[in-house]
Short mmCIF file of C-alpha atoms in Angstrom, two decimals:
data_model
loop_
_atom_site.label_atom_id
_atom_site.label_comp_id
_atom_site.label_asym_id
_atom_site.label_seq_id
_atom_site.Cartn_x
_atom_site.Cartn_y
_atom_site.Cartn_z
CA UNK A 1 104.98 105.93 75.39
CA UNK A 2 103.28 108.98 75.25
CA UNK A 3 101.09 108.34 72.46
CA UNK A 4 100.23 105.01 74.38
CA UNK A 5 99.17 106.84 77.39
CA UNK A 6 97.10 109.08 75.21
CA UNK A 7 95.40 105.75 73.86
CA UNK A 8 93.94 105.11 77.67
CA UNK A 9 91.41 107.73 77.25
CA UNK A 10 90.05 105.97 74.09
CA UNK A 11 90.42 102.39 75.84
CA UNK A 12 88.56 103.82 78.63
CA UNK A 13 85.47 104.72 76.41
CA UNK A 14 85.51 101.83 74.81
CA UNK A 15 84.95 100.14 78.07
CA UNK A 16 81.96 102.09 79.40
CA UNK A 17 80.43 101.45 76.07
CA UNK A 18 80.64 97.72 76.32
CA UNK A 19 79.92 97.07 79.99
CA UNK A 20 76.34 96.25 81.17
CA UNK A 21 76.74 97.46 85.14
CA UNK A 22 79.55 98.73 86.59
CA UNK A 23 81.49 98.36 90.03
CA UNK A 24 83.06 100.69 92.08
CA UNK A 25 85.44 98.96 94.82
CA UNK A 26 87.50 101.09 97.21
CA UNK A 27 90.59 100.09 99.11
CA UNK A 28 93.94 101.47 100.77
CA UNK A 29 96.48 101.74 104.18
CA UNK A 30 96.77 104.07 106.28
CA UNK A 31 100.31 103.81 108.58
CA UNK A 32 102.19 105.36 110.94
CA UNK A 33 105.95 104.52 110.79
CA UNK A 34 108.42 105.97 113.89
CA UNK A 35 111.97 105.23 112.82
CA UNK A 36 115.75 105.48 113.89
CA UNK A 37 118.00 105.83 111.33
CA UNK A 38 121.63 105.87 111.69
CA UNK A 39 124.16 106.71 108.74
CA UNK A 40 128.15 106.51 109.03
CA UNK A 41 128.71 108.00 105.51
CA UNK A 42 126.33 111.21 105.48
CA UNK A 43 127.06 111.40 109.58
CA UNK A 44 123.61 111.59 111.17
CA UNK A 45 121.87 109.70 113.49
CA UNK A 46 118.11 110.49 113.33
CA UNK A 47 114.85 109.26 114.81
CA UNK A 48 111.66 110.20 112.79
CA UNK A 49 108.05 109.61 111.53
CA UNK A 50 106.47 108.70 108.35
CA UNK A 51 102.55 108.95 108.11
CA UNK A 52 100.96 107.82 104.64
CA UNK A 53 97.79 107.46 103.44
CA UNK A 54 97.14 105.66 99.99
CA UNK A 55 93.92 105.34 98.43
CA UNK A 56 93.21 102.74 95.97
CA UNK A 57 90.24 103.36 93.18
CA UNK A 58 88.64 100.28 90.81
CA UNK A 59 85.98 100.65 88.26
CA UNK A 60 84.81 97.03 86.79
CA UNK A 61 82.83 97.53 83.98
CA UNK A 62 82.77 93.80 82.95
CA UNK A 63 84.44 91.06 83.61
CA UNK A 64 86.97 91.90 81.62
CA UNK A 65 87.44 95.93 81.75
CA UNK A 66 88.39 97.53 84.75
CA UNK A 67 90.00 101.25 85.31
CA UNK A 68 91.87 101.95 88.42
CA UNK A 69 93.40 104.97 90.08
CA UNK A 70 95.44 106.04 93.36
CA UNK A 71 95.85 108.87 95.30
CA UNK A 72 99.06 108.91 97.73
CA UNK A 73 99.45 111.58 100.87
CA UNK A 74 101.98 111.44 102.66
CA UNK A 75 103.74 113.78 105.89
CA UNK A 76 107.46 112.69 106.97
CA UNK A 77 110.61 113.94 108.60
CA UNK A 78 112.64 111.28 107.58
CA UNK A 79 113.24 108.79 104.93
CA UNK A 80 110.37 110.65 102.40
CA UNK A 81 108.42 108.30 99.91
CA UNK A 82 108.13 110.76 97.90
CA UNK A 83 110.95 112.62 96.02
CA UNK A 84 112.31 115.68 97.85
CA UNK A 85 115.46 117.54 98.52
CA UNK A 86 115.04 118.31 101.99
CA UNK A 87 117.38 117.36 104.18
CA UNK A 88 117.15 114.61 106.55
CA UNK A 89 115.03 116.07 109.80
CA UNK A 90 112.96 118.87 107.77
CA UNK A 91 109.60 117.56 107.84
CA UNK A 92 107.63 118.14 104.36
CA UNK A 93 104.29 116.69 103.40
CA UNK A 94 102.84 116.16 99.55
CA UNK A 95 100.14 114.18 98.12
CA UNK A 96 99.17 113.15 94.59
CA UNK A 97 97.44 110.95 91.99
CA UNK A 98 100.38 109.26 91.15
CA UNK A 99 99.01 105.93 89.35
CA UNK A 100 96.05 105.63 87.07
CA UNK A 101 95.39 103.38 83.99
CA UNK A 102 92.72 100.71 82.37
CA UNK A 103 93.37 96.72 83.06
CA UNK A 104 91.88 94.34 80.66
CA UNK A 105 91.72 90.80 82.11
CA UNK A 106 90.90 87.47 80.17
CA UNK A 107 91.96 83.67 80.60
CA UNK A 108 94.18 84.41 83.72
CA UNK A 109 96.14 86.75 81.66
CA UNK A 110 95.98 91.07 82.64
CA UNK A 111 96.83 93.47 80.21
CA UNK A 112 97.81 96.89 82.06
CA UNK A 113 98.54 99.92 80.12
CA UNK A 114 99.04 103.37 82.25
CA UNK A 115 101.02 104.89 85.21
CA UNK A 116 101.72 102.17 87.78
CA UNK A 117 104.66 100.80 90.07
CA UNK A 118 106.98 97.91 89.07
CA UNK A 119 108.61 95.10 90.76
CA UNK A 120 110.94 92.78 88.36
CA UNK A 121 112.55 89.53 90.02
CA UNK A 122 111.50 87.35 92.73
CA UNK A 123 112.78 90.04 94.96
CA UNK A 124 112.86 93.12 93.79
CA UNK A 125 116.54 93.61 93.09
CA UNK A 126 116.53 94.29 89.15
CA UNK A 127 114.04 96.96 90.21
CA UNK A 128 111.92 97.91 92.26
CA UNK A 129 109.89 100.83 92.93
CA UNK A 130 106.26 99.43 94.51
CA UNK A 131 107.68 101.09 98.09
CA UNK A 132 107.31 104.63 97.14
CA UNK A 133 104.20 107.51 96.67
CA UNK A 134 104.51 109.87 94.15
CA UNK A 135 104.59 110.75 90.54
CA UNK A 136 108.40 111.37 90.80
CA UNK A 137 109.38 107.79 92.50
CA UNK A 138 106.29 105.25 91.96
CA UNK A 139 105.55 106.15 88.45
CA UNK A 140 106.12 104.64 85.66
CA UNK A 141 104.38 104.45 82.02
CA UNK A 142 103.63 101.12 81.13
CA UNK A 143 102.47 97.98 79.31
CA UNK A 144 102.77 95.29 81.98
CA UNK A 145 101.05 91.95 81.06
CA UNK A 146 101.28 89.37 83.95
CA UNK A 147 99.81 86.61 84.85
CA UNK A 148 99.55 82.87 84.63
CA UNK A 149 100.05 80.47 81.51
CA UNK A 150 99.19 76.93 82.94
CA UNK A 151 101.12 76.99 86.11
CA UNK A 152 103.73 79.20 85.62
CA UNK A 153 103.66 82.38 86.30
CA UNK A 154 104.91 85.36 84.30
CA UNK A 155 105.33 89.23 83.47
CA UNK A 156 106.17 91.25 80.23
CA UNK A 157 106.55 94.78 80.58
CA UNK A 158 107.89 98.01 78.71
CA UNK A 159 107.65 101.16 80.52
CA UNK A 160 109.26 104.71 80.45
CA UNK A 161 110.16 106.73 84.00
CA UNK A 162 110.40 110.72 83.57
CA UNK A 163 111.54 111.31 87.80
CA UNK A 164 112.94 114.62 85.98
CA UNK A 165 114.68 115.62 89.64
CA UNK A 166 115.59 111.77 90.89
CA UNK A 167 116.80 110.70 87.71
CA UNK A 168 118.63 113.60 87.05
CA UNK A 169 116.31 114.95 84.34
CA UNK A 170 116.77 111.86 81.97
CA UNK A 171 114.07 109.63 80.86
CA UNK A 172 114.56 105.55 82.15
CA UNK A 173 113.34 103.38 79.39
CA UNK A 174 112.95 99.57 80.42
CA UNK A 175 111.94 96.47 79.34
CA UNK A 176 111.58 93.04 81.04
CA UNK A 177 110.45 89.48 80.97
CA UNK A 178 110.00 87.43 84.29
CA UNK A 179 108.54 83.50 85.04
CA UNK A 180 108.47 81.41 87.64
CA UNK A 181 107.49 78.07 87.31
CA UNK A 182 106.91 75.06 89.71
CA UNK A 183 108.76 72.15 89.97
CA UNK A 184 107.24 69.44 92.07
CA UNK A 185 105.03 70.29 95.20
CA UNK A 186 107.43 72.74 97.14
CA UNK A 187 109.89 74.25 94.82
CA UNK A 188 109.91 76.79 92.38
CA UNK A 189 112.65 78.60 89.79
CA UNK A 190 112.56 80.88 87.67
CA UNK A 191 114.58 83.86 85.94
CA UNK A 192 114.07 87.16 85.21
CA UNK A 193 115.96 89.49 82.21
CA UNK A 194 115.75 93.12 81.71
CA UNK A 195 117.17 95.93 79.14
CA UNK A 196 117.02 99.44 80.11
CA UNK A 197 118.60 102.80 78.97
CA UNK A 198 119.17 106.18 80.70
CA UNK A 199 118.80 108.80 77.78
CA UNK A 200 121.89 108.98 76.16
CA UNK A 201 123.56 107.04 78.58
CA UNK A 202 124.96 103.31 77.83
CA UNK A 203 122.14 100.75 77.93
CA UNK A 204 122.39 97.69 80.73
CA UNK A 205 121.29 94.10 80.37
CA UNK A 206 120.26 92.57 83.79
CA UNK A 207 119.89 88.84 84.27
CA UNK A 208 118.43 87.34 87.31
CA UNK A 209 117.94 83.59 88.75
CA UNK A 210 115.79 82.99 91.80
CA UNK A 211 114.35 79.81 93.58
CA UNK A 212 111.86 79.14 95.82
CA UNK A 213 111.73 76.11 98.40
CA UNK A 214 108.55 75.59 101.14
CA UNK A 215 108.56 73.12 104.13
CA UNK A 216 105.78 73.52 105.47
CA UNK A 217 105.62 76.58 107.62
CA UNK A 218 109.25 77.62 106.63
CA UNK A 219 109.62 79.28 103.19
CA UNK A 220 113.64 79.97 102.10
CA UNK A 221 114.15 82.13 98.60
CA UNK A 222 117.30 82.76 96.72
CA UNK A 223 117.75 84.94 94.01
CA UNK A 224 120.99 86.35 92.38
CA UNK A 225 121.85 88.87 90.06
CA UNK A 226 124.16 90.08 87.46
CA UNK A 227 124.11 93.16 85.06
CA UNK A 228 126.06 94.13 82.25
CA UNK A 229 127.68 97.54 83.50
CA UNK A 230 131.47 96.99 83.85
CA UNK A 231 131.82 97.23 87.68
CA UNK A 232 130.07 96.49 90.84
CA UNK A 233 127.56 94.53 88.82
CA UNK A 234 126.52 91.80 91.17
CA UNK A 235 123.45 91.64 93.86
CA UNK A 236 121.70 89.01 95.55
CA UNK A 237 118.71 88.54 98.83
CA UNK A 238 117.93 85.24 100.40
CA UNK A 239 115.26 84.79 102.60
CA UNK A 240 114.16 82.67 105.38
CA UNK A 241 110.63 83.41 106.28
CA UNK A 242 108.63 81.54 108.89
CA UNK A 243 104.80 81.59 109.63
CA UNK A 244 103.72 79.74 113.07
CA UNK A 245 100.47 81.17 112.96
CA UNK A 246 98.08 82.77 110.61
CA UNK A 247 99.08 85.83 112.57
CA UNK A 248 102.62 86.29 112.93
CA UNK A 249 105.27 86.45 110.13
CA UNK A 250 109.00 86.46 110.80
CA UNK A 251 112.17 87.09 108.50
CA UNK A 252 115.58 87.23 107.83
CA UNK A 253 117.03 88.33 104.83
CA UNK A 254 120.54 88.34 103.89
CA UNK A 255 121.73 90.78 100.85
CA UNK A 256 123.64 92.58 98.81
CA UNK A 257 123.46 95.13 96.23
CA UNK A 258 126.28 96.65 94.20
CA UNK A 259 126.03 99.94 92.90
CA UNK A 260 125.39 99.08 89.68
CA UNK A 261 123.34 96.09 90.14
CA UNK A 262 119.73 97.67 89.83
CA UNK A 263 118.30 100.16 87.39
CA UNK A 264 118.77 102.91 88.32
CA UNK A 265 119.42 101.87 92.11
CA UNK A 266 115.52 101.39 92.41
CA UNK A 267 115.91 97.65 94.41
CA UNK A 268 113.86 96.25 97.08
CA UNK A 269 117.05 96.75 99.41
CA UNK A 270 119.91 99.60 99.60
CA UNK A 271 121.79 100.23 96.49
CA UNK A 272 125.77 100.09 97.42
CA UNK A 273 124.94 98.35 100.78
CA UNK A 274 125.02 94.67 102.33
CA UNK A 275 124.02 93.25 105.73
CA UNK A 276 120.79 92.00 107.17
CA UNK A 277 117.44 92.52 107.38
CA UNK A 278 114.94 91.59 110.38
CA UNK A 279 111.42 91.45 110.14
CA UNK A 280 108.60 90.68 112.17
CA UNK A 281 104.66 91.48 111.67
CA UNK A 282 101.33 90.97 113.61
CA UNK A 283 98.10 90.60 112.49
CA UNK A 284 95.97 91.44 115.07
CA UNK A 285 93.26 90.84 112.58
CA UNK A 286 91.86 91.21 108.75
CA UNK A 287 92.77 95.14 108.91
CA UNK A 288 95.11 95.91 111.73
CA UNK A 289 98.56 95.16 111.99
CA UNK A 290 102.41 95.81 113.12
CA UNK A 291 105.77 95.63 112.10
CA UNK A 292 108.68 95.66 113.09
CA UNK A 293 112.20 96.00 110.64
CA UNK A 294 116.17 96.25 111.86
CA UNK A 295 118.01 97.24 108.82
CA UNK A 296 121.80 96.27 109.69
CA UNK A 297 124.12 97.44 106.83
CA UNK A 298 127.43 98.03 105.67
CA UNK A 299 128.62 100.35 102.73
CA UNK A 300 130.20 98.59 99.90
CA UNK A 301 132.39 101.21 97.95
CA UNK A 302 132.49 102.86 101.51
CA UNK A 303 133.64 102.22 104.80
CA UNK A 304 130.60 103.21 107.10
CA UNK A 305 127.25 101.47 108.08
CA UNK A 306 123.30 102.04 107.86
CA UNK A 307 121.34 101.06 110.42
CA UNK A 308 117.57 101.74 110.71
CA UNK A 309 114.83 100.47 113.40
CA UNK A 310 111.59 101.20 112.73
CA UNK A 311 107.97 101.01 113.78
CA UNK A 312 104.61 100.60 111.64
CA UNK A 313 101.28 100.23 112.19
CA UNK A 314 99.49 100.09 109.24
CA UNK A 315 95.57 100.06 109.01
CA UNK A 316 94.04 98.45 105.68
CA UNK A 317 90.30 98.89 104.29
#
């Protein structure tokens, strides 16, 4: 993966050699997240802030080539983005280039080769890792190609992780194929597979089914889980999202996620933890919004619950 990386340089000049006029487009968020989080099994009960800025860079050279970077800043005192030992209540603040790469686009199909986040599944719960800033948590080296053949939708991707301090200094090595494809006006299914290895450490196969059913301003999605490690193998989120307006967004999401379910125990929800999750967001309009999230969880493999309220306003240009 390395000597792929190295190839972006080349890819990169290859584009600006071959492109006519060129486009710069910036975008990002800014937010502001207050939160109370409350944990049984590491006994605290906290109420902090998160503030994050992220900073999205595009170069189009063509139609076809484009380069892209982003820069990720971030100040918390509870539940950091980024990777840190600190303990819960210190408040630390870090900021980084923590994605970069070249995208080359043609026929509704992207070809993405460099540092970027991942989600694989309809939900996030083989992994997922498109939450966090960083170069320690929302990095990873990859070729992702994604997008649509016909009507059905679809992502290929090999990537490496090197978190050297989250991962416990081992190198994450994964591979995965994901499609969804309609069936009729309203429904969709699809199924996701993965293959990933921890260093020396035994190899998992993850296999994931999801569906996806609209009427009209109600959307419901299902998707379930299994992985090959011997125990506590099994995860799965549905979903119940209404829209009433273009402005307001509500949610509930039932899962669960054993502890060896995702890669790693990078999923869209908490790794060894089940319950519910609450959601509701306001668009106040193009750029402004809120949100609002109750997080009510139970351990799996322990008795104790995680609760978490919290708070976001998030501003996007």
């Amino acid at each position: 993966m390395k000597k792929l990386l190295l190839i972006t340089p080349l890819l990169l000049a290859l584009a600006v050699n071959t492109a006519s006029a060129g486009k710069l487009t910036v975008d990002g968020e800014v937010s502001a997240e207050l939160k109370h989080e409350l944990n049984s099994v590491e006994d605290f009960s906290k109420t902090g802030y998160k503030l994050t800025s992220i900073v999205n860079f595009k170069y189009q050279f063509d139609k076809n080539w484009a380069a892209y970077t982003r820069v990720a800043a971030q100040q918390a005192n509870l539940k950091y983005d980024f990777y840190t030992e600190r303990s819960p209540g210190a408040t630390d603040s870090k900021a980084a280039i923590d994605q970069f790469g070249v995208v080359y686009q043609n026929a509704g199909i992207n070809y993405q080769l460099g540092q970027q986040s991942l989600k694989i599944g309809q939900q996030g719960l083989i992994f997922d890792n498109t939450p966090y800033v960083g170069r320690e948590l929302a990095a990873v080296k990859a070729i992702n190609i994604y997008g649509n053949l016909g009507k059905t939708e679809f992502m290929a991707v090999y990537g490496q992780m090197y978190a050297t301090r989250a991962l416990a200094d081992k190198r994450l090595d994964i591979t995965a194929l994901s499609f969804t494809a309609p069936v009729g006006k309203s429904t969709k299914l699809g199924a996701s597979y993965a293959h990933s290895t921890h260093n020396e450490l035994a190899s998992m196969n993850s296999y994931a089914l999801h569906a996806e059913q609209q009427f009209g301003k109600l959307k419901l999605m299902l998707e379930g889980l299994r992985s090959s490690a011997a125990t506590a193998n099994q995860a799965y989120a549905l979903s119940v999202a209404y829209e009433p307006t273009d402005k307001d967004y509500f949610a509930i999401i039932a899962n669960k996620s054993e502890a060896n379910a995702a890669i790693a125990g990078f999923t869209a929800f908490e790794n060894d933890q089940k319950g519910f999750v609450y959601q509701y967001e306001r668009k106040f309009n193009n750029d402004l919004k809120l949100k609002l999230e109750y997080v009510d969880n139970r351990y799996i493999l322990q008795s104790g619950k995680y609760q978490v309220f919290t708070t976001a306003v998030a501003y996007t240009f």
